[in-house]
Coordinates of C-alpha atoms and ligand atoms in Angstrom, one line a residue:
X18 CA 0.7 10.7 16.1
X19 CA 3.9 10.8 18.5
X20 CA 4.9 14.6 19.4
X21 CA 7.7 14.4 17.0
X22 CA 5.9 14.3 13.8
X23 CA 6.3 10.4 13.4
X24 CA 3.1 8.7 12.4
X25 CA 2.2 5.6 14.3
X26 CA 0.7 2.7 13.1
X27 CA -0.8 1.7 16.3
X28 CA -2.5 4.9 17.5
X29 CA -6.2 5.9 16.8
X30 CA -5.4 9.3 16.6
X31 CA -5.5 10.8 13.2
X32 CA -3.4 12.9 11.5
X33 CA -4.8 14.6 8.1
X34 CA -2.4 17.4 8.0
X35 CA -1.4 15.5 4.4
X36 CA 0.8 18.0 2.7
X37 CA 3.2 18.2 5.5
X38 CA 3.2 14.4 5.5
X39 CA 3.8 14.4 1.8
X40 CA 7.3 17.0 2.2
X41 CA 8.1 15.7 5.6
X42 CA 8.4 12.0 4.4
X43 CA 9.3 12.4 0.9
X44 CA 6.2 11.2 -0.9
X45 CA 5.1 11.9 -4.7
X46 CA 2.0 13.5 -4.9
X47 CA -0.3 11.4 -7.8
X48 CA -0.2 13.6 -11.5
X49 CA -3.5 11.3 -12.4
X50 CA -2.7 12.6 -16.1
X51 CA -0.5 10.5 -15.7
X52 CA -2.7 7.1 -15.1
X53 CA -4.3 4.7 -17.3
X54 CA -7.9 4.4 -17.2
X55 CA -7.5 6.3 -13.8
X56 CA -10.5 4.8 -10.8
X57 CA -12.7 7.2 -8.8
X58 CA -10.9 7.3 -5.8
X59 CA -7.8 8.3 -8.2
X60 CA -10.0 11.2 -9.9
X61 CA -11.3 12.8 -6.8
X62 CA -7.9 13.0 -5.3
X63 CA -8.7 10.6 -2.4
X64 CA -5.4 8.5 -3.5
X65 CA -3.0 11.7 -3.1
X66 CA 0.5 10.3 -2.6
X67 CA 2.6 7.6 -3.7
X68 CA 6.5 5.9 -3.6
X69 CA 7.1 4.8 -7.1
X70 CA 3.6 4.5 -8.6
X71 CA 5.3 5.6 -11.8
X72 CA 7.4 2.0 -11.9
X73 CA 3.5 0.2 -11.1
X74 CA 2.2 2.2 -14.3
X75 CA 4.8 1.5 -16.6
X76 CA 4.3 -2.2 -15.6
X77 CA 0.5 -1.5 -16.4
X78 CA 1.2 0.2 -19.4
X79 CA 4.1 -2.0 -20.6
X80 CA 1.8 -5.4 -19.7
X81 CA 4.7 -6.6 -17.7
X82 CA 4.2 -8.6 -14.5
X83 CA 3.0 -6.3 -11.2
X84 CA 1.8 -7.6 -8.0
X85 CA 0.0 -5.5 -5.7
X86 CA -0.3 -6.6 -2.0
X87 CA -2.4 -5.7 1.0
X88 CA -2.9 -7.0 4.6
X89 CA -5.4 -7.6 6.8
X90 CA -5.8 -7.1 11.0
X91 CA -8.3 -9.6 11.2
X92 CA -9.8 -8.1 14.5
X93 CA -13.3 -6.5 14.6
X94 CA -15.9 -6.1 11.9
X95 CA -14.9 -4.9 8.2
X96 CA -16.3 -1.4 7.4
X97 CA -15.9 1.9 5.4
X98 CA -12.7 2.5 5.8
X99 CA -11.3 -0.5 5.1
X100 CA -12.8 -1.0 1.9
X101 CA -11.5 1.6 0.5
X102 CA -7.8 -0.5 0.5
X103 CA -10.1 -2.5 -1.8
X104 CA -11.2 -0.2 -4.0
X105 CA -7.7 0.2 -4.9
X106 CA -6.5 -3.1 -4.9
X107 CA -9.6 -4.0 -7.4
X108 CA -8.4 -1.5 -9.5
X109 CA -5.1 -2.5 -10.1
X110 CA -6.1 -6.0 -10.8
X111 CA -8.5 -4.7 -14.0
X112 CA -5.6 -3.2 -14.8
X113 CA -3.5 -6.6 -15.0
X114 CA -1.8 -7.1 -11.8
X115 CA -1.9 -10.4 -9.5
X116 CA -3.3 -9.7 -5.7
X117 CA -1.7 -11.1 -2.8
X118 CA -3.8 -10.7 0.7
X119 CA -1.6 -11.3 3.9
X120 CA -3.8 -12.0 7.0
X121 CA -1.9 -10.8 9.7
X122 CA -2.8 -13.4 12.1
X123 CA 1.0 -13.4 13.7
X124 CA 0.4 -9.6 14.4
X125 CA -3.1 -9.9 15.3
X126 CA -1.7 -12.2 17.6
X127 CA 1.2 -10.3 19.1
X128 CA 0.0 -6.9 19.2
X129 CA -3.7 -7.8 20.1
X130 CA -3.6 -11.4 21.9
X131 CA -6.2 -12.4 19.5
X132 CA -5.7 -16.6 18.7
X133 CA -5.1 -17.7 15.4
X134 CA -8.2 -19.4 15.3
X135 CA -10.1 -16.5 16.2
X136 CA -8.1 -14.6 13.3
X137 CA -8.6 -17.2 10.9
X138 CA -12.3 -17.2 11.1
X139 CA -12.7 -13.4 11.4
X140 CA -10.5 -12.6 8.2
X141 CA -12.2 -15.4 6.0
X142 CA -15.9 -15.0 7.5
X143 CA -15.9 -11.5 7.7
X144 CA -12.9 -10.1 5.4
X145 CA -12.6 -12.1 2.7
X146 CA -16.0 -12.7 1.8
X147 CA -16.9 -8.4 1.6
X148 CA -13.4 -8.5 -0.7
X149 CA -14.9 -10.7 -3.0
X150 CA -18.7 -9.1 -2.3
X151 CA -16.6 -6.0 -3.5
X152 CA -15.7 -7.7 -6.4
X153 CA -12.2 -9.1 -6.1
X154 CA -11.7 -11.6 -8.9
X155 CA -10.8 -15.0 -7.2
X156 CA -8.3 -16.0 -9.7
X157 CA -6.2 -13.5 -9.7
X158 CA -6.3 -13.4 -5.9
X159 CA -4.3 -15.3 -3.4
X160 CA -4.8 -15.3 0.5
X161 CA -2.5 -16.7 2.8
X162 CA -1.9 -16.6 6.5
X163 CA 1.3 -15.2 8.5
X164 CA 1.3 -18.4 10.7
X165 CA 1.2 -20.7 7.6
X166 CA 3.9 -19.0 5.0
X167 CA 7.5 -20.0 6.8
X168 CA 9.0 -18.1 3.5
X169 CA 7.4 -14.9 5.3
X170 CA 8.5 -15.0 8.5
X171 CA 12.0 -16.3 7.3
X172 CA 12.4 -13.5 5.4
X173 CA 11.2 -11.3 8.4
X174 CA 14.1 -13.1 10.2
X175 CA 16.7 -12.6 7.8
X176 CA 16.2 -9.3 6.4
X177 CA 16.0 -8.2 10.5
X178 CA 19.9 -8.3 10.4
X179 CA 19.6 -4.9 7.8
X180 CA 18.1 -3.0 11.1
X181 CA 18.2 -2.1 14.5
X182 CA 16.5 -0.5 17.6
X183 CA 17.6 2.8 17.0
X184 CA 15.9 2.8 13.3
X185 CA 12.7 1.2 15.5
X186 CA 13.1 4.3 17.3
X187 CA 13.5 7.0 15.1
X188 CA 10.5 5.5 12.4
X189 CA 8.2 4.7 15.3
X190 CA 9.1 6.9 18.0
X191 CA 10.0 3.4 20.4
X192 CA 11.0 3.5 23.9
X193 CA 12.7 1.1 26.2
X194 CA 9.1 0.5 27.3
X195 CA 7.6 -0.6 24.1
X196 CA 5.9 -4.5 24.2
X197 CA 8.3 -6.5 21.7
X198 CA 5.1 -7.1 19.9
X199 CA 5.5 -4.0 18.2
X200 CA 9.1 -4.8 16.8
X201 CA 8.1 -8.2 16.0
X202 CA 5.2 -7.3 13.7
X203 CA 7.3 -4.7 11.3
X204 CA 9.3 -7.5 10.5
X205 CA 6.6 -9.9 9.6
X206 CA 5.2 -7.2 7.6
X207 CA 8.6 -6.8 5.8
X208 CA 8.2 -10.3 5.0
X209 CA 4.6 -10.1 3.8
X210 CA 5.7 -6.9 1.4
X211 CA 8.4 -8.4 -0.5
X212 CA 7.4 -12.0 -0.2
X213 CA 5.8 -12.5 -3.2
X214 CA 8.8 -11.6 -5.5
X215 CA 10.4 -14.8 -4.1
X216 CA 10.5 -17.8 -7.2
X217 CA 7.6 -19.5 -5.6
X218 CA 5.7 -16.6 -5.2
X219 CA 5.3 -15.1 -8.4
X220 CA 9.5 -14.3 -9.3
X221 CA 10.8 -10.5 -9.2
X222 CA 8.6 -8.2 -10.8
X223 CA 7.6 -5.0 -8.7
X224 CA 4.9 -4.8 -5.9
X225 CA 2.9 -2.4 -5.4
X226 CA 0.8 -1.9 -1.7
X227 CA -2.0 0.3 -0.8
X228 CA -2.3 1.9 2.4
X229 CA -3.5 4.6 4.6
X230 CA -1.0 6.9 5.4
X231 CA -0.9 5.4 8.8
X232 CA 1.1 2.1 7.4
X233 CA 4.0 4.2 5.5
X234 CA 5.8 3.7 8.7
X235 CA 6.0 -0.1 7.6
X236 CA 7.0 0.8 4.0
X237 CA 9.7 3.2 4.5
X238 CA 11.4 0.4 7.1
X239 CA 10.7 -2.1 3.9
X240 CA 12.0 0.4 1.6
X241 CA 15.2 1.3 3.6
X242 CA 16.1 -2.4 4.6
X243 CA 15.6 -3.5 0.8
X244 CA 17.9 -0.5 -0.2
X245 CA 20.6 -1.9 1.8
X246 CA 20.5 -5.7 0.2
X247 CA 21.2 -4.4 -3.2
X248 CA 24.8 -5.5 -4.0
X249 CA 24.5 -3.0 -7.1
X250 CA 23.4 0.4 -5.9
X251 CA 21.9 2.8 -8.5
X252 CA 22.7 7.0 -8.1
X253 CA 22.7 9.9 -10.2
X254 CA 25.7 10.6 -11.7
X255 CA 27.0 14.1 -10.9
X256 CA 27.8 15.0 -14.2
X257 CA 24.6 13.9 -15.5
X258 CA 23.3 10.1 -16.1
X259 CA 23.4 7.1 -13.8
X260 CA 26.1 5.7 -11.5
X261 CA 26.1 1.7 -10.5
X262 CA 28.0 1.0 -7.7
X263 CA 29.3 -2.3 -6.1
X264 CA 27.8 -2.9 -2.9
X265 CA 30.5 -5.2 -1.2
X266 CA 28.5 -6.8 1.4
X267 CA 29.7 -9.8 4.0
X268 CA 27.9 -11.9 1.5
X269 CA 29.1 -10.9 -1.4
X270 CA 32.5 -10.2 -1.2
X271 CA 33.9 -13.0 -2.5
X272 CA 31.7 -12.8 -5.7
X273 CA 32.9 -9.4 -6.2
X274 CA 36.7 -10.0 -5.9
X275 CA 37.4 -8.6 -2.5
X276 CA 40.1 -10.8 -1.0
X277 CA 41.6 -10.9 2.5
X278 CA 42.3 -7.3 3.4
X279 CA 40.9 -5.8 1.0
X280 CA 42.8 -6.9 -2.0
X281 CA 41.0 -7.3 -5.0
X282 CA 41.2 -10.2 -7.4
X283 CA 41.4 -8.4 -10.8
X284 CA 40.1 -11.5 -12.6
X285 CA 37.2 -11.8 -10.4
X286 CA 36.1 -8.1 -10.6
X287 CA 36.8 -8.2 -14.4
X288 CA 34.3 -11.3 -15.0
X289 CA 31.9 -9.5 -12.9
X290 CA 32.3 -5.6 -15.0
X291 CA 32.0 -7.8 -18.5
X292 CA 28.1 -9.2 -17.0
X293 CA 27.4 -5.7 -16.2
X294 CA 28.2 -3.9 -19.7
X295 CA 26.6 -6.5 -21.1
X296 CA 23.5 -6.1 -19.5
X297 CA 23.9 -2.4 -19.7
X298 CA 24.6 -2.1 -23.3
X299 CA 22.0 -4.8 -24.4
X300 CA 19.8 -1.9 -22.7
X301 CA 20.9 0.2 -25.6
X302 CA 23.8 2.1 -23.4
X303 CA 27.2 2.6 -25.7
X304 CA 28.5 5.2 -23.8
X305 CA 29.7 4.1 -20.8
X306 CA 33.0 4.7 -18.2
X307 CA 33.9 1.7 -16.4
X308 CA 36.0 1.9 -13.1
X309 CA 36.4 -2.2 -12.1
X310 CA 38.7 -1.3 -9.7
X311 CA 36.1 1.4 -7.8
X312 CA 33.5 -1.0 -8.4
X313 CA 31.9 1.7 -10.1
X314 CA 30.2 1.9 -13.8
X315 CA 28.7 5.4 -15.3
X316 CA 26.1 5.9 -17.8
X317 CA 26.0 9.2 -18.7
X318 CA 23.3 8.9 -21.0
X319 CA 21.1 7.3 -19.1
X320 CA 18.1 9.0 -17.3
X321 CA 15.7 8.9 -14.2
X322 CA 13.2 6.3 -16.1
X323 CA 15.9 4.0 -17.2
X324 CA 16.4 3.4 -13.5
X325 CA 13.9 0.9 -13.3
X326 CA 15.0 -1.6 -16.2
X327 CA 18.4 -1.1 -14.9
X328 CA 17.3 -2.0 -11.5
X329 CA 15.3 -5.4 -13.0
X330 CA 18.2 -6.4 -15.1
X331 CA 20.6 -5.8 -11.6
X332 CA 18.3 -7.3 -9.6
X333 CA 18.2 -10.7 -11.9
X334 CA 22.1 -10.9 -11.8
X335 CA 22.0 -10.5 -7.7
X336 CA 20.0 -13.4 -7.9
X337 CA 22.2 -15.5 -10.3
X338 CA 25.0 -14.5 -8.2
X339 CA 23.7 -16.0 -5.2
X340 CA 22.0 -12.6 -3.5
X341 CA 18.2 -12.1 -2.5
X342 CA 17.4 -9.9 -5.7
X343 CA 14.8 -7.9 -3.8
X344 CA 13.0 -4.5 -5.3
X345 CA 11.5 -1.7 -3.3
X346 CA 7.7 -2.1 -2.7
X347 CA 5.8 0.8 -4.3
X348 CA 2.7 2.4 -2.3
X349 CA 0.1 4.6 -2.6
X350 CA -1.7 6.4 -0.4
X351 CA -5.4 7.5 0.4
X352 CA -6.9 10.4 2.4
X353 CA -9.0 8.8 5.1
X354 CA -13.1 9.3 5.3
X355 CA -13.9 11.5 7.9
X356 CA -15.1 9.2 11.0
X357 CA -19.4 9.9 11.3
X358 CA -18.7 11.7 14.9
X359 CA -16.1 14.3 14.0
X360 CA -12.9 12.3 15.1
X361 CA -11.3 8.7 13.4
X362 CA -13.2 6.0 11.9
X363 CA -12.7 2.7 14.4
X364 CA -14.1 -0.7 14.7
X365 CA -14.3 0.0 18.2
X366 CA -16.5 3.0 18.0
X367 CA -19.3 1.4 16.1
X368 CA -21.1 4.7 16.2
X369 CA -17.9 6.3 14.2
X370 CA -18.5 4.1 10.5
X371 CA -20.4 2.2 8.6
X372 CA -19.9 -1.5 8.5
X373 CA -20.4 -3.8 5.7
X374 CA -23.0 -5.8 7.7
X375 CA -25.2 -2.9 9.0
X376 CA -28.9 -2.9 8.8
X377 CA -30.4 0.0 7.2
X378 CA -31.7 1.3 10.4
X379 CA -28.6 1.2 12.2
X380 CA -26.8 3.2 8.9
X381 CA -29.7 5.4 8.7
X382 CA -29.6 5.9 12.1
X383 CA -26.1 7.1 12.2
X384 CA -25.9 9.3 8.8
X385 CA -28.9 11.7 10.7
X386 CA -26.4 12.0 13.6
X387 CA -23.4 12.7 11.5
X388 CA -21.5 16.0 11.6
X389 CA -23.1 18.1 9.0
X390 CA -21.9 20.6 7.3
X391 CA -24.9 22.6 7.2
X392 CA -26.0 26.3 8.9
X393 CA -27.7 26.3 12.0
X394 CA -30.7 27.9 10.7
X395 CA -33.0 27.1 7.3
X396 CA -32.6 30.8 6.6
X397 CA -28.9 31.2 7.2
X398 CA -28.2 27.7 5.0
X399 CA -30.3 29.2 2.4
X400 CA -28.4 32.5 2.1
X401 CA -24.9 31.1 3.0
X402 CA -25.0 27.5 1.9
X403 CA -23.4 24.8 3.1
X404 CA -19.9 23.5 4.2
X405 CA -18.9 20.0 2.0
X406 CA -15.5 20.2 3.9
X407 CA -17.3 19.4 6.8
X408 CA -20.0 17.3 5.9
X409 CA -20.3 13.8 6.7
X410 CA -22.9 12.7 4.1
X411 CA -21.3 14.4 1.6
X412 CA -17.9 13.2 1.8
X413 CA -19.4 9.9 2.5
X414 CA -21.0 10.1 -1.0
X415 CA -18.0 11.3 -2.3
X416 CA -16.0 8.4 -0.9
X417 CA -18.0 5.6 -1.1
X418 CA -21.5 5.8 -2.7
X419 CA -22.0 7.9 -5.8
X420 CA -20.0 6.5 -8.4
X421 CA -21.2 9.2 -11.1
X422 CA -19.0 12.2 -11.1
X423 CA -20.9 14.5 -12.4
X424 CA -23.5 13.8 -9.9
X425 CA -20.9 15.0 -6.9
X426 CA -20.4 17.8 -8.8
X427 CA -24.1 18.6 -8.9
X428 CA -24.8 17.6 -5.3
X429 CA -21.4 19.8 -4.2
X430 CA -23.2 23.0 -5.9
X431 CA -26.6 22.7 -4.8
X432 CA -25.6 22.1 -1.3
X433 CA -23.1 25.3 -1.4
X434 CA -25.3 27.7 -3.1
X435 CA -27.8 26.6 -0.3
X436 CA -30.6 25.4 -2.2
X437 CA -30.2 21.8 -0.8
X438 CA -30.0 22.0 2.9
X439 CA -28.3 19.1 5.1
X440 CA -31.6 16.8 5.8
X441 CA -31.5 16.9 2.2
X442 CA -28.3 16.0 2.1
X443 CA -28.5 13.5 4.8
X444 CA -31.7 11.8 3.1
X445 CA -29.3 11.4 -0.5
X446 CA -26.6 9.4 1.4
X447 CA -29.3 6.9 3.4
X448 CA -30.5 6.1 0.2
X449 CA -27.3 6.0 -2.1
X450 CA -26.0 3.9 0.7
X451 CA -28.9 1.8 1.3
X452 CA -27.9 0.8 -2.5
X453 CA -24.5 0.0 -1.9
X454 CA -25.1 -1.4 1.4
X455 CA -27.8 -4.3 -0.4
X456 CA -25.7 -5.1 -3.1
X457 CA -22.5 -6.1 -1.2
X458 CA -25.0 -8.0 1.1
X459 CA -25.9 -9.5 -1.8
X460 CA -23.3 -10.6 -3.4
X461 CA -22.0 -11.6 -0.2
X462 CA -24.1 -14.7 -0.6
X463 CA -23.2 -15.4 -4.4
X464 CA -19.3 -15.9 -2.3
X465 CA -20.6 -17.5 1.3
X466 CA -19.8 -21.0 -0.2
X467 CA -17.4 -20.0 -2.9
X468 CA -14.8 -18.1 -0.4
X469 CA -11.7 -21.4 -0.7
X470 CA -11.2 -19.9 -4.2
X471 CA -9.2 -17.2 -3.0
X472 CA -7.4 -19.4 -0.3
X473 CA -3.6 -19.5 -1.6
X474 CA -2.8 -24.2 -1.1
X475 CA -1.0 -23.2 1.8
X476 CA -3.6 -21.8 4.2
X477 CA -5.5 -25.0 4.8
Ligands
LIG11 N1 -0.4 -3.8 9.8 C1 -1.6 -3.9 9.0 C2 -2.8 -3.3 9.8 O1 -2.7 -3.0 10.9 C3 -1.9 -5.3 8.5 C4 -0.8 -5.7 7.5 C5 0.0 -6.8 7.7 C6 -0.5 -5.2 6.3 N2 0.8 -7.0 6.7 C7 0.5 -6.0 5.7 C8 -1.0 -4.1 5.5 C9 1.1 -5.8 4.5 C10 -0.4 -3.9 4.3 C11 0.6 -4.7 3.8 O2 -3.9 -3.3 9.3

């Protein structure tokens, strides 16, 4: 967290002050009446704010192709909090979509000095195998490297020309100090984001990522520099309805009629207003006020959720034109567990998390030291109860081990009204997560042998 109110993607510090991240950067906040079959990080508002979920559902709901994306830092020892990224990623693959896992061996790399070889082994002997212990269905997953996808870091080249340092600065609070490293990685990640809607990968369709609010840094760069490719931009109409624009771009101008100086080839133009009605009105628009010479079409009876077939159909003609055909990545976000000492969860702080891999004594251990929520005397828990806010075990049961809803509701009162007190409390998370800690150690080595299934052919 820079001074300014930027969030950095780098920093250990946490910020959780959520609902001035939500108005300050423009987020949606998740209606989960709104969701199909909604997960339980959805229903206990751990997943709290999204960019275009609304598109992902319709896709869901609509059974038309979605990919959801995630990436890994393959540095340091999977735990906690970074299964929670799986959680949500399982979800949306019950609910149809394909799963595309970037390692981010090239940022591991720049921003960490970690070798490739190093990363490779970490994010398939430690990462992938909890992802599928977790329950990620290997065909419907595919993992590839940075290093080995060209198509990623081309893209990360090319789509680089749509930004500059002073966007770097003002997203990420940069200096004239900051290591390159740092400027190099968003763009790789901009690759990895939008990658998959190339031909090869999958063709357009819309891709939805989940992150901690720590990565929307990442996403509203993607977002912006994707926003400016479009060579048909898509507004609200003043008057009510949509407005598609031209974008004339250096790349396009030729395509859309723009002669030397500026002079527009009517013919051109014309050709190019006939493919847009027709895609328009085959979208069941009659209505509409064409301005060929603007480079402007209005539909006045179009709405707010027609904006995303409209943007598909667009999107489809960019490409046969010749353009990249590119859509927005949609996110979500999650609140993030409490760390077990007070402050952030980290991989480096051991003491701070759990991690898949723990023996029970060493999560035992650290769930009796945990910040409890609980009075400082028997009596005074009893009369006054205790504090879930605060609570470590709790939230931790709430997070991660007790699937059963009604159970946290039940755990939630007894602890407030004081009749369970925080040992109590402390005991019910050791053994709801010795559970959960068994199982994924289990199933672990149903996947030990199994783990080139997910490997996309390319990362071999
Ligand atoms: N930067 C992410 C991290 O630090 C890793 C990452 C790389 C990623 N590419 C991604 C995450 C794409 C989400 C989507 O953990």
């Amino acid at each position: 967290m820079n001074g300014d109110g930027a969030i950095d993607p780098w920093s250990s510090e946490g910020d959780t002050d959520y609902s001035r991240i939500v108005s300050k950067f423009g987020l949606q906040k998740v209606d989960i009446s709104q969701l199909p079959n909604p997960g339980m990080l959805h229903r206990r508002g751990i997943v709290f704010a999204h960019r275009d979920m609304d598109v992902a559902v319709r896709c869901i709901n609509e059974g038309t192709p979605l990919g959801v994306l995630t990436g890994l830092m393959p540095s340091g020892g999977m735990h906690l909090g970074h299964s929670m990224v799986i959680e949500q990623v399982k979800w949306f693959q019950e609910q149809g979509a394909d799963v595309t896992v970037a390692v981010a061996d090239l940022e591991a790399l720049a921003t960490r000095g970690i070798s490739l070889s190093k990363g490779r082994k970490t994010a398939i002997e430690e990462y992938i195998l909890n992802y599928a212990a977790l329950g990620l269905d290997p065909s419907k997953s595919s993992v590839y490297f940075q290093s080995a996808r060209p198509e990623v870091q081309r893209l990360g080249f090319k789509l680089g020309r749509r930004t500059n340092l002073s966007e770097f600065e003002a997203i990420y609070g940069f200096t004239g100090e900051t290591n390159l490293a740092h400027v190099q990685a968003p763009m790789v990640q901009v690759g990895d984001i939008v990658h998959p809607q190339l031909e090869e990968f999958g063709g357009l369709r819309p891709i939805v990522v989940p992150v901690g609010i720590d990565q929307d840094p990442h996403l509203r760069l993607t977002r912006d520099i994707i926003g400016k490719t479009h060579w048909f931009n898509i507004n609200p109409r003043k008057s009510g309805g949509l407005i598609i624009s031209l974008s004339i771009q250096d790349d396009n101008s030729n395509i859309f009629g723009v002669g030397k100086g500026g002079k527009i080839n009517r013919d051109i133009r014309a050709n190019i207003f006939d493919r847009v009605t027709r895609i328009i009105s085959l979208l069941g628009f009659a209505d509409l006020i064409s301005n060929p010479k603007h480079g402007t079409l209005e539909i006045p009876g179009a709405t707010n959720s027609d904006k995303f077939p409209i943007r598909i159909r667009l999107l489809e003609l960019e490409r046969e034109l010749g353009g990249l055909g590119l859509m927005a990545p949609c996110s979500t976000y999650h609140r993030f567990a409490p760390g077990m000492t007070g402050g952030k969860m980290s991989s480096s702080k051991p003491e701070t998390t759990i991690f898949m891999n723990d023996t029970f004594d060493s999560m035992s251990k650290k769930v009796k030291r945990a910040v409890s929520g609980g009075k400082s005397t028997i009596e005074e828990h009893r009369r006054l109860g205790g504090d879930c806010g605060k609570d470590v075990p709790f939230q931790y049961l709430e997070f991660f081990f007790e699937q059963n809803d009604s159970a946290i509701i039940e755990i939630k009162r007894e602890y407030e009204s004081g009749r369970m007190l925080a040992g109590d409390m402390k005991q019910l998370c050791i053994e709801k997560a010795a559970d959960w800690l068994s199982e994924i150690s289990e199933k672990r080595e149903i996947w030990r042998d199994r783990l080139d299934e997910f490997l996309a052919p390319d990362s071999n």
